[in-house]
PDB file of C-alpha atoms in Angstrom:
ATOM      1  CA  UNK N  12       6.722-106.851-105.006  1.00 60.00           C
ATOM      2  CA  UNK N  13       4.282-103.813-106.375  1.00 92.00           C
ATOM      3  CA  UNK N  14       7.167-102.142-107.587  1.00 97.00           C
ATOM      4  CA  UNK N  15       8.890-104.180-109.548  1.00 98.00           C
ATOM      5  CA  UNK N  16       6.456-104.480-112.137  1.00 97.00           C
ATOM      6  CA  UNK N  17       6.354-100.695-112.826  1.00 98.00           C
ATOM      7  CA  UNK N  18      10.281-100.813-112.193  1.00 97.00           C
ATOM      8  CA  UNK N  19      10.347-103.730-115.200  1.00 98.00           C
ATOM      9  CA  UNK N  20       7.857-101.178-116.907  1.00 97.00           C
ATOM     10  CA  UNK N  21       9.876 -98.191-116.956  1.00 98.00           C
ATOM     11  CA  UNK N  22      13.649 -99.401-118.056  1.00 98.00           C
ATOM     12  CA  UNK N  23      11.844-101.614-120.864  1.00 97.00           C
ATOM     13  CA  UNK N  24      13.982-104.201-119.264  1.00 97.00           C
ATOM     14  CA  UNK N  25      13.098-107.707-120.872  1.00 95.00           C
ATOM     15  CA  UNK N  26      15.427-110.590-120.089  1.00 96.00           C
ATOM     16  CA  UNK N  27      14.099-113.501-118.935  1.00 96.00           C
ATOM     17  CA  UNK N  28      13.554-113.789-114.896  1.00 97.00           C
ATOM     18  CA  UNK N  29      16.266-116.324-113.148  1.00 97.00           C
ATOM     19  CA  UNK N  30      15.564-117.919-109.800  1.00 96.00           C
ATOM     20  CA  UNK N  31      18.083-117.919-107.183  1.00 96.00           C
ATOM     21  CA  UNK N  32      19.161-120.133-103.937  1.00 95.00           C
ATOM     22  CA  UNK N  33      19.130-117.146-100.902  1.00 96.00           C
ATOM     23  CA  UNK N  34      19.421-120.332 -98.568  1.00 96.00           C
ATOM     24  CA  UNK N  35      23.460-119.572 -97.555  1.00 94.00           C
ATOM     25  CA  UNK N  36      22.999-115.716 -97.806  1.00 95.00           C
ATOM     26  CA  UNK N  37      19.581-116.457 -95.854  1.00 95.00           C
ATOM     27  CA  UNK N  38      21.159-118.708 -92.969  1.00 94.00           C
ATOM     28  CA  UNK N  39      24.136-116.427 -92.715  1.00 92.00           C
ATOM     29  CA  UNK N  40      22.052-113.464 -91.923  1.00 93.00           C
ATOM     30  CA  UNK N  41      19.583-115.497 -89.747  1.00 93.00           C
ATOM     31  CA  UNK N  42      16.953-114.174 -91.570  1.00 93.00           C
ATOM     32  CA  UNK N  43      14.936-114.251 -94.244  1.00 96.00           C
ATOM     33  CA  UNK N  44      15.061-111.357 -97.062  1.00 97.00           C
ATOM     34  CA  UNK N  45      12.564-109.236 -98.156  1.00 98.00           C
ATOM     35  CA  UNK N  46      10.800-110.588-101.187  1.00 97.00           C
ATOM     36  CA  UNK N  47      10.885-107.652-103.082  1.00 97.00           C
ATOM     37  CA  UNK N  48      14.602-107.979-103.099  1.00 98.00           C
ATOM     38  CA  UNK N  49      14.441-111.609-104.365  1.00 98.00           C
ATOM     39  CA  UNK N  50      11.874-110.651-107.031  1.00 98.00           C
ATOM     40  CA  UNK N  51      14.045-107.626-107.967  1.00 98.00           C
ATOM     41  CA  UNK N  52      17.185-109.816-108.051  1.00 98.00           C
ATOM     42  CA  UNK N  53      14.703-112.359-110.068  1.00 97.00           C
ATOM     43  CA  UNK N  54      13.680-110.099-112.185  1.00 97.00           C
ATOM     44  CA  UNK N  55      16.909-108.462-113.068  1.00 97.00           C
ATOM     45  CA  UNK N  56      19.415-111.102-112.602  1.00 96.00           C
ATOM     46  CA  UNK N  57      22.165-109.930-114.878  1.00 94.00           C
ATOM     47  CA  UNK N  58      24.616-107.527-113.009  1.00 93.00           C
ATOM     48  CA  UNK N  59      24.435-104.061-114.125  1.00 96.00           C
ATOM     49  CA  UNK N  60      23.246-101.110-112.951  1.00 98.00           C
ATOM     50  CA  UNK N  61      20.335 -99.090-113.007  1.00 98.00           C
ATOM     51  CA  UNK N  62      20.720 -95.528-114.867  1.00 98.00           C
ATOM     52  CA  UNK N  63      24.146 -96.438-115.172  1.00 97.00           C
ATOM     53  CA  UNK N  64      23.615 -95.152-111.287  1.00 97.00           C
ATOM     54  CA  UNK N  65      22.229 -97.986-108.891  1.00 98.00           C
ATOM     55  CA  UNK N  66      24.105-101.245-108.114  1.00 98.00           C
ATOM     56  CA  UNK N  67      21.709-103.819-106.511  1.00 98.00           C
ATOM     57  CA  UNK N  68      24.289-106.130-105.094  1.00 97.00           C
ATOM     58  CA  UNK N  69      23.981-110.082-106.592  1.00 95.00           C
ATOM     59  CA  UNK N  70      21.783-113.010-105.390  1.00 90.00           C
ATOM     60  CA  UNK N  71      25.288-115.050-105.707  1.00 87.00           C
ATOM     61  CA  UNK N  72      29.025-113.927-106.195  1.00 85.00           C
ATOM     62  CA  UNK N  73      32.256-113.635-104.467  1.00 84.00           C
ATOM     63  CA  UNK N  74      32.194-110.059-104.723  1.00 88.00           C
ATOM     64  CA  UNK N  75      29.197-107.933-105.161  1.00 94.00           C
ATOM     65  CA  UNK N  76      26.755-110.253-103.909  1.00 96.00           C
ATOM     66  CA  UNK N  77      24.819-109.688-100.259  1.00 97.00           C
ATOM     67  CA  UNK N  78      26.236-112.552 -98.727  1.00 96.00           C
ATOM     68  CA  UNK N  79      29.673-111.584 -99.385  1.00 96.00           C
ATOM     69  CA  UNK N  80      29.318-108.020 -98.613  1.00 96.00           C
ATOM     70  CA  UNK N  81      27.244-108.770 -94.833  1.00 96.00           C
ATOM     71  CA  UNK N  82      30.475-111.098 -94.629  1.00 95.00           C
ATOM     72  CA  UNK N  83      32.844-108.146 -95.329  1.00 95.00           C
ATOM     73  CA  UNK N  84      31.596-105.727 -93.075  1.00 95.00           C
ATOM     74  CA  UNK N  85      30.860-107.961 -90.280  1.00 94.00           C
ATOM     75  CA  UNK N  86      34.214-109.120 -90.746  1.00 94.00           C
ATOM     76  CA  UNK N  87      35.561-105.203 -90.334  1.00 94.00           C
ATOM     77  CA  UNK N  88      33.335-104.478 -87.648  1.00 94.00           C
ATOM     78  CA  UNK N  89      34.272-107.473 -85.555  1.00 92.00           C
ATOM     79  CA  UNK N  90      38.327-106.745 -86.424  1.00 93.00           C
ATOM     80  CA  UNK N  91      38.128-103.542 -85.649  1.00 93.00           C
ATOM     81  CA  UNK N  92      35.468-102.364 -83.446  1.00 88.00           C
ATOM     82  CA  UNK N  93      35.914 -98.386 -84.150  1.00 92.00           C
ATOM     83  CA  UNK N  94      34.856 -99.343 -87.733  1.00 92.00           C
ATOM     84  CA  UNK N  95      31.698 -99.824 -86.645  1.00 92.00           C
ATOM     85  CA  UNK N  96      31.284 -96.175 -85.901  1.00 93.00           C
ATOM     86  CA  UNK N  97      30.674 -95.250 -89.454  1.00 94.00           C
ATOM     87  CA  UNK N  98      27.634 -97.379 -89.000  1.00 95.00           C
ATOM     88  CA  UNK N  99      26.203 -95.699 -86.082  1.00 94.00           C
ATOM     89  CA  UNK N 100      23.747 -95.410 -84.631  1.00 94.00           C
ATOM     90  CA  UNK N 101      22.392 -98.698 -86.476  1.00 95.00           C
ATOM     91  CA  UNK N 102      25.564-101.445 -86.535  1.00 94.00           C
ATOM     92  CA  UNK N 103      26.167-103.771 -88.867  1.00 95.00           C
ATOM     93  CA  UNK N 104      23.790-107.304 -88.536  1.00 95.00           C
ATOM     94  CA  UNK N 105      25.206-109.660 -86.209  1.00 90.00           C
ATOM     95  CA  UNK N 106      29.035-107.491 -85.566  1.00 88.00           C
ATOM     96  CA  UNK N 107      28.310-107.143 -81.802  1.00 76.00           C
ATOM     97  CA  UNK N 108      26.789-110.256 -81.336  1.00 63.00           C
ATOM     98  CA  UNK N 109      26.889-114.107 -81.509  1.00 52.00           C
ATOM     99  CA  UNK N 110      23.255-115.060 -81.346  1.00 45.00           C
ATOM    100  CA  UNK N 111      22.172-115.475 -84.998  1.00 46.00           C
ATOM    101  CA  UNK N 112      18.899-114.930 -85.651  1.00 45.00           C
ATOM    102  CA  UNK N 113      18.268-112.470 -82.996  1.00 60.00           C
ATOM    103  CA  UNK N 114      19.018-108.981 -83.185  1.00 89.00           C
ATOM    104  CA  UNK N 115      18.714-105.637 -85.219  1.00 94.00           C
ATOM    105  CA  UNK N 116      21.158-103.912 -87.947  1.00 96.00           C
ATOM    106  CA  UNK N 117      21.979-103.199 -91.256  1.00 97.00           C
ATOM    107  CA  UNK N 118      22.214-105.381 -94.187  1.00 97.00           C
ATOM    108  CA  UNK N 119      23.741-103.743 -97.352  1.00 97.00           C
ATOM    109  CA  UNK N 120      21.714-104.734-100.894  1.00 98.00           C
ATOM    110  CA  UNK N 121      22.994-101.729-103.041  1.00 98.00           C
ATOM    111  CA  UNK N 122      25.080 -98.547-104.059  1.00 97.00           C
ATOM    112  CA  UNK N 123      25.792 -95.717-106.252  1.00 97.00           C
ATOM    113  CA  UNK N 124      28.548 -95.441-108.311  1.00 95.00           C
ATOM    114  CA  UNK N 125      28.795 -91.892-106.495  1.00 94.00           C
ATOM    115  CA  UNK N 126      29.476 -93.288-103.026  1.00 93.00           C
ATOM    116  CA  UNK N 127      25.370 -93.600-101.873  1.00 97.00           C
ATOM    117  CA  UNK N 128      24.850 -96.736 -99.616  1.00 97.00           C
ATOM    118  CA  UNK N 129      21.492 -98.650 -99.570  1.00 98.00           C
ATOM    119  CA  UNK N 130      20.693-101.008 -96.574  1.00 98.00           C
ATOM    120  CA  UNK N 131      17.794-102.155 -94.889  1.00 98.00           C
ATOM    121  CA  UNK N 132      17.339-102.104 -91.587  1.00 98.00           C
ATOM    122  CA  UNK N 133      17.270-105.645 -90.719  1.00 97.00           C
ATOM    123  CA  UNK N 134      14.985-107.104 -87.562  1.00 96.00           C
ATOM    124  CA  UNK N 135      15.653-111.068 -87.458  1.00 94.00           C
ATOM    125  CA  UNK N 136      12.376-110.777 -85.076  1.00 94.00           C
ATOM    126  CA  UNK N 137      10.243-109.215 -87.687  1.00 95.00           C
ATOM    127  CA  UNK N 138       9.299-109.980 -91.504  1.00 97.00           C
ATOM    128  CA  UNK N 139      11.431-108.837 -93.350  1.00 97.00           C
ATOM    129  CA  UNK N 140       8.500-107.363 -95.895  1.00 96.00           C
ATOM    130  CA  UNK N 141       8.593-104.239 -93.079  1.00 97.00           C
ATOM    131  CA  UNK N 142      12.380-103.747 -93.148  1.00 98.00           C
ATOM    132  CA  UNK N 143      13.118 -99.897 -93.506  1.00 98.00           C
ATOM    133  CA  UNK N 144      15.482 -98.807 -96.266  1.00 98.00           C
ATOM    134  CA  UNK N 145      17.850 -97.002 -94.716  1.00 98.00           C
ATOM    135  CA  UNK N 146      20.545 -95.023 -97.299  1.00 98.00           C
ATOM    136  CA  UNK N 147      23.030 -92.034 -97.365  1.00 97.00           C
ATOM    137  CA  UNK N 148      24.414 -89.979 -99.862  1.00 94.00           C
ATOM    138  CA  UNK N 149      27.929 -90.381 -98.739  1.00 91.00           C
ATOM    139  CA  UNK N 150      29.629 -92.519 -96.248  1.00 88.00           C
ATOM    140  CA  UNK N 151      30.143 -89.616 -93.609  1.00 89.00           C
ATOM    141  CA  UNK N 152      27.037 -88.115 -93.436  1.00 92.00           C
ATOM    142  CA  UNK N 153      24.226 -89.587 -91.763  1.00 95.00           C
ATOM    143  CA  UNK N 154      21.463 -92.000 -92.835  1.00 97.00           C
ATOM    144  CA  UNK N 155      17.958 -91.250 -93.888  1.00 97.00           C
ATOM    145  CA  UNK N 156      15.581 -93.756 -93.108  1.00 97.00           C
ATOM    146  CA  UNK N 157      12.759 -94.288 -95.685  1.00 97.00           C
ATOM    147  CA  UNK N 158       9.565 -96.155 -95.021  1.00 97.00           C
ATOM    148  CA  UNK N 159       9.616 -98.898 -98.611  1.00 98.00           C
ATOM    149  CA  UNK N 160      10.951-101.571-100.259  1.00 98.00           C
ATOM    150  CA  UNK N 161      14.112-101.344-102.236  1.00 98.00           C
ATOM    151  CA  UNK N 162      12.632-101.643-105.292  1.00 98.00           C
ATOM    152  CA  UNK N 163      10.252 -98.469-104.690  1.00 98.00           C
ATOM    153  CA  UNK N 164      13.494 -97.079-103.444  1.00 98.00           C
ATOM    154  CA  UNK N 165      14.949 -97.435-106.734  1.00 98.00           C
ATOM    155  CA  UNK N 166      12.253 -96.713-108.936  1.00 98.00           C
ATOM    156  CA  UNK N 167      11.647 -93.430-106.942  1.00 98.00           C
ATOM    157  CA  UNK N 168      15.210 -92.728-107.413  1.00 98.00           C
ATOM    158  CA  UNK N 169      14.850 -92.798-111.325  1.00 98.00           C
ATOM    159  CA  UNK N 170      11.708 -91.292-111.469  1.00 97.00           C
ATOM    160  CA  UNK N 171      11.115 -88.856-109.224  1.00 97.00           C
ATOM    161  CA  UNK N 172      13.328 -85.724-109.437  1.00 95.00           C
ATOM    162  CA  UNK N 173      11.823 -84.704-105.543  1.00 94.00           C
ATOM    163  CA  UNK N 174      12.325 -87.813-104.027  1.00 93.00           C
ATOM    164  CA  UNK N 175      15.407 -86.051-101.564  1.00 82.00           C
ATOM    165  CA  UNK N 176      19.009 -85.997-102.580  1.00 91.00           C
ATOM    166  CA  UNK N 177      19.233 -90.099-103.992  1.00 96.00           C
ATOM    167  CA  UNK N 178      17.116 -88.798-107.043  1.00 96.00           C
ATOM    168  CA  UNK N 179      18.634 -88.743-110.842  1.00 97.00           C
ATOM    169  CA  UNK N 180      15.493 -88.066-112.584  1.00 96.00           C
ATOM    170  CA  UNK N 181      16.507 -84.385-112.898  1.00 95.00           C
ATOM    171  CA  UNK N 182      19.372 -85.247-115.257  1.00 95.00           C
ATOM    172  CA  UNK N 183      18.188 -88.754-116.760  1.00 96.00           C
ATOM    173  CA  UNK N 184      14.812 -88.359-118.490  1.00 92.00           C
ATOM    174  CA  UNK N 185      14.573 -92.095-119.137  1.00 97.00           C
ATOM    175  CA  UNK N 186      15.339 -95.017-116.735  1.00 98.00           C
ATOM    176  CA  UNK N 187      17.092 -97.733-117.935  1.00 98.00           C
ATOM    177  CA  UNK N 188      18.979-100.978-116.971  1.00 98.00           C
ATOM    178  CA  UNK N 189      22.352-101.574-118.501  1.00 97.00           C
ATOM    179  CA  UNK N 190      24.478-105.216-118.009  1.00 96.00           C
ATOM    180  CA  UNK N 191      28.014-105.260-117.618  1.00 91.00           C
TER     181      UNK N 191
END
């Protein structure tokens, strides 16, 4: 949660913090998720978008929350097991197996507006503080696993023009947060 602060910090965002029930995204997942993401999601509760770039998917929502995206693309994966493929060579949470609560995969909690996916890469045996970000810049290339919390992720994303292809800081001098 170290980086949310500075994240706050550096958009000037000021609405007021909202707390959220993870309990059905939480037991759906069999895990627990990162608290950075819940303080993020706390912190910044509105929907909008960072830099009018990131999308850091809901708390709660039928459509661009986590719960209902893990439910989407398990959903694909499971229908259609060659759509798991454009997941390899992590899988989707849960797709390939019924034991919840056990097993290794992604977990989508944001996107670009320019096709970049954000996941972690979710260990139900491990706290979820040490989850890798995992992201790519399009949805056929391959991912790029980075060693921090999504919301370093982010901030590194709007403020540092070296941090690899994800960054905007080149073109966006100032970070902000808009709602939609």
């Amino acid at each position: 949660m170290e980086w949310v602060d500075p994240l706050v910090a550096v958009t000037g965002w000021s609405a007021e913090p909202v707390e959220f029930d993870w309990s059905g995204t939480e037991r759906a997942l069999g895990a627990r998720l990162p608290a950075d993401f819940k303080e993020l999601r706390r912190r910044f509760a509105e929907w909008g978008a960072f830099s009018d770039h990131v999308l850091v998917l809901e708390a709660q929502g039928d459509t661009e929350s986590v719960l209902a995206n893990y439910e989407s693309l398990r959903r694909s994966v499971r229908g259609n097991p060659d759509n798991g493929r454009i997941f390899e060579p992590f899988g989707i949470l849960g797709a390939n197996d019924e034991s919840k609560g056990k097993g290794k995969g992604l977990v989508q909690w944001g996107y670009s507006f320019i096709e970049e996916e954000y996941y972690w890469l979710a260990d139900t045996s491990q706290d979820p503080s040490t989850w890798p970000v995992v992201a790519r810049v399009d949805p056929l290339e391959p991912f790029q696993r980075f060693g921090m919390t999504a919301s370093e992720f982010v901030y590194r994303v709007l403020t540092e023009a070296e941090f690899s292809a994800f960054s905007v800081a080149a073109t966006i001098e100032t970070p902000y947060y808009r709602t939609f």
